[in-house]
Coordinates of C-alpha atoms in Angstrom, one line a residue:
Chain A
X16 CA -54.3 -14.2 -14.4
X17 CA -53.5 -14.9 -18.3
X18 CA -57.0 -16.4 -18.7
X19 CA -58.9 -13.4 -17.0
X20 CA -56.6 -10.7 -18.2
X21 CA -57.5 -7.0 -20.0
X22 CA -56.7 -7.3 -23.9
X23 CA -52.9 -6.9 -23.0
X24 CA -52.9 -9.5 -20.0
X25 CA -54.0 -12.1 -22.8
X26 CA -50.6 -11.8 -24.6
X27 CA -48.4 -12.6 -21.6
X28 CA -46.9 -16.1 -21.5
X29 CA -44.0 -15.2 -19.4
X30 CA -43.3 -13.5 -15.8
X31 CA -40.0 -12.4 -14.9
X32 CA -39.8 -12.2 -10.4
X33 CA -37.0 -9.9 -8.7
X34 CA -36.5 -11.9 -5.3
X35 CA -35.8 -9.6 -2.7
X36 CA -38.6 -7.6 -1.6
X37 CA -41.0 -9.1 -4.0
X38 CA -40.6 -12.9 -2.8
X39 CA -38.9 -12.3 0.5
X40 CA -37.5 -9.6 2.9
X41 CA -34.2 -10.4 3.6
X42 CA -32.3 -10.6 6.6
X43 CA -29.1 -12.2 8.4
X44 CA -31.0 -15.1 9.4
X45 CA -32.0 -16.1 5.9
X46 CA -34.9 -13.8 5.4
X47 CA -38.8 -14.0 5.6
X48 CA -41.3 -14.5 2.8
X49 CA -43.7 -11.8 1.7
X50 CA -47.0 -12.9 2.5
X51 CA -48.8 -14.2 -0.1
X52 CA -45.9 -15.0 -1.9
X53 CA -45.5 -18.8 -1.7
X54 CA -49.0 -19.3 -2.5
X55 CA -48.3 -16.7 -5.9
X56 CA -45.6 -18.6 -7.5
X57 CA -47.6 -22.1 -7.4
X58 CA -50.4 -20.5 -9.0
X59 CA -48.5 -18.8 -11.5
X60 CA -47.1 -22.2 -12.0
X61 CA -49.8 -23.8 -12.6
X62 CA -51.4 -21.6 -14.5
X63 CA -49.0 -22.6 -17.2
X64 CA -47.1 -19.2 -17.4
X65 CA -43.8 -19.6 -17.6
X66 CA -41.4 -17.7 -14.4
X67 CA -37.7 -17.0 -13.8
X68 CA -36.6 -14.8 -11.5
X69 CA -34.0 -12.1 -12.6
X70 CA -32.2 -11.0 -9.2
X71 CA -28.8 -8.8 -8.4
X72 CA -28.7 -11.3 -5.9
X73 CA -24.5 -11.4 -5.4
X74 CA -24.4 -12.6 -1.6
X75 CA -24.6 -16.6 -2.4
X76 CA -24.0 -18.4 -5.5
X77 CA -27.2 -19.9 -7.6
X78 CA -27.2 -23.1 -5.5
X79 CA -27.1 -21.6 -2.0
X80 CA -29.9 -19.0 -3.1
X81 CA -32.2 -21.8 -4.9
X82 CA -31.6 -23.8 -1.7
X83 CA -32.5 -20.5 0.6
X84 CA -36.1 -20.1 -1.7
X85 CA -37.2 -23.8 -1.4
X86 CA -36.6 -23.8 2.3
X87 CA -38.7 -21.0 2.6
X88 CA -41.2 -22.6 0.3
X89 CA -40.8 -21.8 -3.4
X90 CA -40.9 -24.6 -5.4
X91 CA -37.6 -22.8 -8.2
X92 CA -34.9 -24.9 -9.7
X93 CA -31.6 -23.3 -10.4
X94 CA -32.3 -23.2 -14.4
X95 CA -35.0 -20.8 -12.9
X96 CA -32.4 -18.2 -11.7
X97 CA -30.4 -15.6 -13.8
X98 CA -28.1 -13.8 -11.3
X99 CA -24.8 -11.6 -12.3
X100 CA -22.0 -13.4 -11.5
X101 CA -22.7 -16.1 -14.0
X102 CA -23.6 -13.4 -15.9
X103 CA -19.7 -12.1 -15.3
X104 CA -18.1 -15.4 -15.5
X105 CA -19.3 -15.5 -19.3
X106 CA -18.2 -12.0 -20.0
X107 CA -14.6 -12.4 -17.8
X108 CA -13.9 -16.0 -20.4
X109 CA -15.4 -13.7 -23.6
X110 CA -12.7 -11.0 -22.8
X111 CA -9.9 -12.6 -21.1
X112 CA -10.6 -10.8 -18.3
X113 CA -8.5 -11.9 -14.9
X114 CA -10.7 -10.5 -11.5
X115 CA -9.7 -9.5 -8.3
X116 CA -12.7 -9.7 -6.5
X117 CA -14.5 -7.7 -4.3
X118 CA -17.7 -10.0 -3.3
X119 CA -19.3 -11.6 -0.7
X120 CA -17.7 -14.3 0.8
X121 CA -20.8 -16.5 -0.3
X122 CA -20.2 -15.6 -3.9
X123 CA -16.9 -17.1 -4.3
X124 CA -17.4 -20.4 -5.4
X125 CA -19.2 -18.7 -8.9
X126 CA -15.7 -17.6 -9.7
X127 CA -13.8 -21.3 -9.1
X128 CA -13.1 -21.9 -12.7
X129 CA -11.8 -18.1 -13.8
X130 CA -8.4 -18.0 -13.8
X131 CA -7.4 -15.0 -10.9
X132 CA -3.8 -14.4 -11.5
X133 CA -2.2 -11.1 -11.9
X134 CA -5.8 -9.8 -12.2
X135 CA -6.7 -7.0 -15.0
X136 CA -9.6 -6.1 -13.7
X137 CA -11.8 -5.7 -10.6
X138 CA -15.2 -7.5 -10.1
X139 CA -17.3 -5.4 -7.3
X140 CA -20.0 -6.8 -5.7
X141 CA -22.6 -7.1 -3.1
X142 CA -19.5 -7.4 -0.3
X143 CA -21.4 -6.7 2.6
X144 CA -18.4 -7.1 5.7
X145 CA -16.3 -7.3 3.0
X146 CA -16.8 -3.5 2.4
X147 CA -14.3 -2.7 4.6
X148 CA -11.4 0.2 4.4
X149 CA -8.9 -2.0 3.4
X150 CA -10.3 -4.3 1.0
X151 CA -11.8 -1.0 -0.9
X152 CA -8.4 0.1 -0.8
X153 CA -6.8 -2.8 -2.2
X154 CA -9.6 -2.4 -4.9
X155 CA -8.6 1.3 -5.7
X156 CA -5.0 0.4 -6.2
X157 CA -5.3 -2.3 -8.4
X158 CA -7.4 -0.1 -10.6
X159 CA -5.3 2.7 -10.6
X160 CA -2.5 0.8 -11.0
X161 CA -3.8 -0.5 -14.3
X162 CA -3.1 1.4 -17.9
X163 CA -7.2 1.3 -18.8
X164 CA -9.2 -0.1 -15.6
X165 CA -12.3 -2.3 -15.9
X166 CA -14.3 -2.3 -13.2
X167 CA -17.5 -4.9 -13.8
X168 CA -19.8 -4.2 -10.9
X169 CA -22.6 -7.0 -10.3
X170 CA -25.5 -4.3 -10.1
X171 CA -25.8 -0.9 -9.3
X172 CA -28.7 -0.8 -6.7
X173 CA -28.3 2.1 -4.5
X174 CA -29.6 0.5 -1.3
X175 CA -31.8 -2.5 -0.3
X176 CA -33.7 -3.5 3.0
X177 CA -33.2 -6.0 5.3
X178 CA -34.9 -7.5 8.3
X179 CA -32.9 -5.1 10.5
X180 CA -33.4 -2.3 8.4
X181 CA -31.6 -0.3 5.1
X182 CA -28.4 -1.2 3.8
X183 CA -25.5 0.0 1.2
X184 CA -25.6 -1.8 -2.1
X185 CA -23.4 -2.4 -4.9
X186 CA -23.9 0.8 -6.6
X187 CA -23.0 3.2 -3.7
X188 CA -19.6 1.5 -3.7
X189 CA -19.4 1.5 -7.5
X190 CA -20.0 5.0 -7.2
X191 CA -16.7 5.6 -4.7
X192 CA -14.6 3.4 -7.2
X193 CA -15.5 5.2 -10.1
X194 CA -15.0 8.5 -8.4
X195 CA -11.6 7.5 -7.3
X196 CA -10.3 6.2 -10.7
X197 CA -12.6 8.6 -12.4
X198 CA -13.7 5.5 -14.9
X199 CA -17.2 4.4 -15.2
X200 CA -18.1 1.1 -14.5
X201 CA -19.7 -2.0 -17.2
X202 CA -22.6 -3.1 -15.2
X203 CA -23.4 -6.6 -15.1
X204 CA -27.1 -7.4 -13.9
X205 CA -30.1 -5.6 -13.8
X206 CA -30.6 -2.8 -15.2
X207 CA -28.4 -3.9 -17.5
X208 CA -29.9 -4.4 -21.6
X209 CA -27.8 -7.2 -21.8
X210 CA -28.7 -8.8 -18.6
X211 CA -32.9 -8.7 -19.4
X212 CA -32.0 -10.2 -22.8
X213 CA -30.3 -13.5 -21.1
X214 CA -33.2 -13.7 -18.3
X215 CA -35.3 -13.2 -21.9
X216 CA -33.6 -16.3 -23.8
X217 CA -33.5 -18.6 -20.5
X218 CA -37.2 -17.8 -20.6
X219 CA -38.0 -18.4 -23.7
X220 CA -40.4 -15.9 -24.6
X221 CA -40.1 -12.7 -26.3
X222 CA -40.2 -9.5 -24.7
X223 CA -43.4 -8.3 -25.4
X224 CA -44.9 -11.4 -24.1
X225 CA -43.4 -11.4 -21.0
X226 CA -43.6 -8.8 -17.9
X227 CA -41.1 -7.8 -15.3
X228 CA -42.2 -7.6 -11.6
X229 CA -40.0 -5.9 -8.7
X230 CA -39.7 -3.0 -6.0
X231 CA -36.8 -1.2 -7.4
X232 CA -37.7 1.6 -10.1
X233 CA -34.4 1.7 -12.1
X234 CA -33.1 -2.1 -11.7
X235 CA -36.7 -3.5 -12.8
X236 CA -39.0 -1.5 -14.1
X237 CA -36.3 0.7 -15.8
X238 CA -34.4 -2.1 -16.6
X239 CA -36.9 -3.9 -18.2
X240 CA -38.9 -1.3 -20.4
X241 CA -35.4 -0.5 -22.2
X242 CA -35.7 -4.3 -23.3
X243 CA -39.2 -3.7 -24.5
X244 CA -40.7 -5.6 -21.7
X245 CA -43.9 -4.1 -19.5
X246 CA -43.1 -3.9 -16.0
X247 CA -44.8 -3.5 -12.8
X248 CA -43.5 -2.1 -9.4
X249 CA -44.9 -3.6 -6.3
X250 CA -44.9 -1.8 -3.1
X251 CA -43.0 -4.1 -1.1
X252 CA -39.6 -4.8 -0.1
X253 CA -37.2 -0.9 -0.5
X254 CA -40.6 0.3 -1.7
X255 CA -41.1 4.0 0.0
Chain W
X22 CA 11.8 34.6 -4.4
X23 CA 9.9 37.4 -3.9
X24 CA 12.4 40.2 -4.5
X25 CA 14.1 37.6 -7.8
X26 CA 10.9 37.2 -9.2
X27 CA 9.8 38.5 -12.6
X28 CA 7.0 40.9 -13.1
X29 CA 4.4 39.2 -11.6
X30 CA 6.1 37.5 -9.0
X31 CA 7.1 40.7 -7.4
X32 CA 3.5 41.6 -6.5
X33 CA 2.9 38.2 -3.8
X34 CA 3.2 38.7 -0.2
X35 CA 1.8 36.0 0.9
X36 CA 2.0 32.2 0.1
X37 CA -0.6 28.8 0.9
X38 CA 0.7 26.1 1.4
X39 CA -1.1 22.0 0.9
X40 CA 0.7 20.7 3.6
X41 CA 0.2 16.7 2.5
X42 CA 2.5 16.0 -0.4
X43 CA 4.0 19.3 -0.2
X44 CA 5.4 19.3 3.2
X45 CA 5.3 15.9 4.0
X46 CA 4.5 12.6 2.8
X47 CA 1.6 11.5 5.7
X48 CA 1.9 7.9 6.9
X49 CA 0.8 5.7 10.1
X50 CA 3.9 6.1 11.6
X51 CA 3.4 10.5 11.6
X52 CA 4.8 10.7 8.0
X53 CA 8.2 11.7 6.3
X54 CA 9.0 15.1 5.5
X55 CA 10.0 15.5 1.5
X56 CA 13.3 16.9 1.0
X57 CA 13.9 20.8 1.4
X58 CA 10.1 21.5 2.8
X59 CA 11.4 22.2 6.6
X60 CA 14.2 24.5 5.0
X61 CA 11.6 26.2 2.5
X62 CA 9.1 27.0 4.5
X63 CA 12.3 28.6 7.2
X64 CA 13.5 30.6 4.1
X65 CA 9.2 32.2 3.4
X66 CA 9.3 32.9 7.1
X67 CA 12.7 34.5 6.7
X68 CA 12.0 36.6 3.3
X69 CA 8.7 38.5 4.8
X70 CA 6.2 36.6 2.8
X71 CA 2.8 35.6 4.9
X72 CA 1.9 32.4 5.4
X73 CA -1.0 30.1 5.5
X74 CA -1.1 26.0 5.3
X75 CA -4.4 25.3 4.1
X76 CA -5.4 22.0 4.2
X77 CA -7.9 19.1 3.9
X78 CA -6.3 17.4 6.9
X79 CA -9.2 16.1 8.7
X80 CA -7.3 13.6 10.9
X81 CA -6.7 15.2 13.5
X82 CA -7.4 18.4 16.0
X83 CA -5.2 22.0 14.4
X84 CA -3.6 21.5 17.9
X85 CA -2.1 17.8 17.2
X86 CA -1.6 18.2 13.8
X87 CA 0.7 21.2 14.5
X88 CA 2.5 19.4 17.3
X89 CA 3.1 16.9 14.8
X90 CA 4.4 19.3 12.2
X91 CA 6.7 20.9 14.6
X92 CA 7.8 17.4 16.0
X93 CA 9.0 17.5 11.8
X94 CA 10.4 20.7 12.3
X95 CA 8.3 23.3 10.4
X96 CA 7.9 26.4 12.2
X97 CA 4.3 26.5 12.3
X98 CA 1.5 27.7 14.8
X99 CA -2.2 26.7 14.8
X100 CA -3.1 30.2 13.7
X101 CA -1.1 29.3 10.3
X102 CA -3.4 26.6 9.5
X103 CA -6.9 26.6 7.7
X104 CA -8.8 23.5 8.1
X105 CA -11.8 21.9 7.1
X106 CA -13.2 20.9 10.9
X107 CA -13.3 24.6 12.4
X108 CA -14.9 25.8 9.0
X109 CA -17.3 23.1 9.7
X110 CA -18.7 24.2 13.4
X111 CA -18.7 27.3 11.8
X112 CA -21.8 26.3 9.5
X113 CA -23.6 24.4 11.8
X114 CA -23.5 26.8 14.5
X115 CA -24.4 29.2 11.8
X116 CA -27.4 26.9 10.6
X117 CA -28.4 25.3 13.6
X118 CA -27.3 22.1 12.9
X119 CA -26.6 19.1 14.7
X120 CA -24.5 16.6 13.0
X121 CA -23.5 12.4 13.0
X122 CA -20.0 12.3 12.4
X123 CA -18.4 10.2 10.6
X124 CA -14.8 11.0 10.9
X125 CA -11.8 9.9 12.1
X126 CA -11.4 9.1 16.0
X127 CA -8.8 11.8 16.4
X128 CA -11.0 14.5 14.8
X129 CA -13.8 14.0 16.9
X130 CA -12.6 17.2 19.8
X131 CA -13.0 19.8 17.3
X132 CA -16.5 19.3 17.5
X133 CA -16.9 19.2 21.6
X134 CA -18.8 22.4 21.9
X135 CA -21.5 21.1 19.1
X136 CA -24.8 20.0 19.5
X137 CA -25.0 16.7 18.3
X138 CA -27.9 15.1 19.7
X139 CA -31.4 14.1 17.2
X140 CA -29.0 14.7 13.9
X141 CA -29.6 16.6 11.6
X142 CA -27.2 16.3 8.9
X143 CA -24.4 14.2 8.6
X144 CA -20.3 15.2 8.7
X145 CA -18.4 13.2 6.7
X146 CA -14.4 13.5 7.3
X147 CA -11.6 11.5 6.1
X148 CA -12.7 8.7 8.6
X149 CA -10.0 6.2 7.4
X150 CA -10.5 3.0 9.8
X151 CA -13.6 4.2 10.8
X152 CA -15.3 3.7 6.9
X153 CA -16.4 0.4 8.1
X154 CA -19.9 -1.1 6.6
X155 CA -21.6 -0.5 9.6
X156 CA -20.9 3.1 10.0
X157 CA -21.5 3.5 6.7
X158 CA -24.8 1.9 6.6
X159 CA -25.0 4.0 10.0
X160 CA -24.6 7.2 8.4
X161 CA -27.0 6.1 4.9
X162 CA -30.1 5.1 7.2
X163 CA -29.7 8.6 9.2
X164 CA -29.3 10.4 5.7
X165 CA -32.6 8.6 4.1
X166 CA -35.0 8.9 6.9
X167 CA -34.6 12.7 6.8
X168 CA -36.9 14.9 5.4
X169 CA -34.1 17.0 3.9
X170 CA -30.7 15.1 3.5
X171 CA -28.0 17.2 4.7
X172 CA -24.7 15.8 3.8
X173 CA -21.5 18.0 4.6
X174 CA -18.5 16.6 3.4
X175 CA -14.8 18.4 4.5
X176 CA -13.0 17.8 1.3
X177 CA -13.7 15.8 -1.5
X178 CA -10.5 14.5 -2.8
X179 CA -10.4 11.0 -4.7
X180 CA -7.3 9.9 -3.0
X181 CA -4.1 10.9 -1.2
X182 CA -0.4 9.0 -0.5
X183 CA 0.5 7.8 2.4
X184 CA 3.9 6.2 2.7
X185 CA 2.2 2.6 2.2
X186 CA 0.4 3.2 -0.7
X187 CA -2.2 5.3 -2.0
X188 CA -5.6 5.2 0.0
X189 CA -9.2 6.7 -0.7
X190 CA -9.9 10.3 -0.2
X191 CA -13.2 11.4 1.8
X192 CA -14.6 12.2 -1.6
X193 CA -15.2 8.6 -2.7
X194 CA -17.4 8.0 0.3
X195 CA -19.2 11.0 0.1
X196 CA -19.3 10.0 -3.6
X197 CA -21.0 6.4 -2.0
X198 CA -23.5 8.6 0.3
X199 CA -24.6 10.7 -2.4
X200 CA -25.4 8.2 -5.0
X201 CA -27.5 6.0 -2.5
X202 CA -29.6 9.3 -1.3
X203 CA -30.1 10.9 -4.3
X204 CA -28.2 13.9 -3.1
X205 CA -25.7 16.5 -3.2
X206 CA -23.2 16.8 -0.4
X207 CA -21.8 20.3 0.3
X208 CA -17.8 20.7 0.6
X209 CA -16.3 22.5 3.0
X210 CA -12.9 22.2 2.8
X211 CA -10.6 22.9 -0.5
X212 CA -12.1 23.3 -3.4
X213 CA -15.0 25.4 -2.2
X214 CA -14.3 29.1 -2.7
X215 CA -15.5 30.3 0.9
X216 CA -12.8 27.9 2.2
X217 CA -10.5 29.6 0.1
X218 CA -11.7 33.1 1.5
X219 CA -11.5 32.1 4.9
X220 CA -7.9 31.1 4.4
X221 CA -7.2 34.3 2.6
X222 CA -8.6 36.4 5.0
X223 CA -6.5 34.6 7.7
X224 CA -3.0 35.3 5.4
X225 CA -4.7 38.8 5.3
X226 CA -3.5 39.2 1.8
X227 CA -5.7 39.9 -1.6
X228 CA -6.3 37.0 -4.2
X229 CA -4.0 38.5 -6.6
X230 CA -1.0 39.0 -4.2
X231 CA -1.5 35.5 -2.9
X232 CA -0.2 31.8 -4.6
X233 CA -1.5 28.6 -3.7
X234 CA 0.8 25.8 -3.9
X235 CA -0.1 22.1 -4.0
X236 CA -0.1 18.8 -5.8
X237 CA -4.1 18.5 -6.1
X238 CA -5.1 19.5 -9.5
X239 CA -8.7 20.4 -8.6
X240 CA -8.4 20.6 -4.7
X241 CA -5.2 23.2 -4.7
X242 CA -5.3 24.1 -8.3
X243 CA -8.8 24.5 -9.6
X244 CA -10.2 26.0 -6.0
X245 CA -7.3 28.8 -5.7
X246 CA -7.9 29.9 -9.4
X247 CA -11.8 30.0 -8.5
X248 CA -10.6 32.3 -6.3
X249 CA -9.0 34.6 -8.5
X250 CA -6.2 33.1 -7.0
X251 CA -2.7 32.0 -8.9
X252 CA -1.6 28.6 -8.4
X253 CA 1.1 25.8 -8.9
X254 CA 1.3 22.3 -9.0
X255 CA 4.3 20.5 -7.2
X256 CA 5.3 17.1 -8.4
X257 CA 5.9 15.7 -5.2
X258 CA 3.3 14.0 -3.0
X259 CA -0.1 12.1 -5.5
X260 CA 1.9 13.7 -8.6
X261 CA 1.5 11.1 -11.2

């Protein structure tokens, strides 16, 4: 693709992948890859461009989802994944920031080394059957219960699709916590500046070099043109 | 109060009254009256002044919420209370509508005589145990795969008191809904101003000779003065 490129193709030497809906679909039983998608990250690899793929993926920790994309094929380490809650972690330590979470199950584990007592802030994300009326609840109270509530929310998608069809994401239920506390949320994740600029670094090249790929219009493309980046929108995955 | 009253004072003949947080504190086990609301609302009755309850309460049928308020010992009928369900057939009858309800279990008889089959629209209430992520996703998936989302929302408060702790209003789940369909809801229920009417025209007293007394700042407050309306806050109830 760099080789046989239009003038600007030439300049690319880095390719940042969103994962769901632009690798895979997914789904409760571990999702299915996009055709053509297996076969496009080996070539990109060897054509010597460099790849990491920037997700809001907040249902499994970097591990879990690296293991998930090899089984299905993709040849990705973990140093090839920037996700949000690492993302969090970092900025929970900067501040001295103490979460209650509100995450997946999955997610847990990303949090093992924050320290969680007498929290001062909420950390909302992709909960799935977490989302339920009482856990949202317990969320509201601790927020309104602080003097200034922080809310870091791991996204702010407004939906994705699985195998079985559309779902609620982060941002919907950022939307009813904000509303409730009437605070806005700090995003961490895509479309975050901040966010781009770490997938960026772990990259290592600059961001007119490099060109964002996903299905989402605000998260990626958005997202990514506020960094400076080009960006393409397949029409994959939540793609409608 | 009406005869004592300065200037203005003298002019009301008729009262509304918020019921939640004015009347009584609402709770699982039926809720706790708050002290001197059975004893005020036998002095209005006794001193000529109309009266109207209008409320948000969308937990239950008029018919068992009244039984419940007499079981507390206010002197109420069902034709003393405005409520956001009836208002709410009233539309889709009116627009030939046929809604998905999401609301709560005991709500679900107001809308007997309503066509709900191939939705239309959605009805969001305060669903309480029934905001779970499925019917949530449930309702989005409906919402997003029509050509024109129509989201009617009865009441959008951010949050209300019951006597374990403060829980989330409709509002933040309508708040939810919106975000993720790019769309408006429309209230009906306090604050809209045709709720307000309605309500008035059941007191059968003008604006300006009627009060509106509650402890929502925007729900009770703002929507009565919309109205042309006077209006007081109580401290009681979500006061903070």
């Amino acid at each position: 693709m760099a080789e046989r490129g239009r003038g600007w193709a030439r300049a690319v030497r880095g390719l940042l992948l969103d994962v769901s809906g632009v690798l895979y679909d997914s789904g409760a039983g571990g999702g299915v890859p996009i055709t053509g998608s297996v076969e496009a990250v080996r070539r990109i690899k060897a054509s010597g461009l460099k790849l990491q793929l920037c997700t809001n993926e907040t249902q499994a920790t970097r591990q879990s989802f690296v293991r998930k994309l090899r089984a299905l094929g993709f040849d990705i380490s973990v140093a090839q994944v920037t996700a949000p809650a690492p993302a969090a972690c970092h900025l929970l330590r900067e501040r001295g920031l103490r979460p209650h979470l509100l995450v997946h199950h999955d997610l847990v584990p990303e949090f093992a080394e924050i320290d969680k007592t007498n929290p001062n802030c909420v950390v909302l994300g992709d909960a799935a059957e977490n989302f339920t009326y009482a856990n949202l609840n317990e969320a509201f109270r601790l927020l309104i219960g602080m003097e200034k509530p922080v809310l870091l929310s791991l996204g702010k998608g407004r939906y994705y699709k699985e195998t079985d069809g559309l779902k609620l994401d982060v941002g919907a239920y950022m939307k009813a916590l904000e509303y409730a506390c009437d605070i806005q949320a700090e995003v961490v994740g895509k479309p975050s500046k901040r966010f781009f600029e770490s997938a960026l670094a772990e990259l290592g090249v600059p961001a007119e070099q490099a060109i964002m790929i996903g299905d989402d219009i605000v998260n990626d493309v958005g997202g990514a043109q506020q960094c400076g980046m080009r960006a393409l929108q397949v029409r994959t995955g939540k793609y409608r």
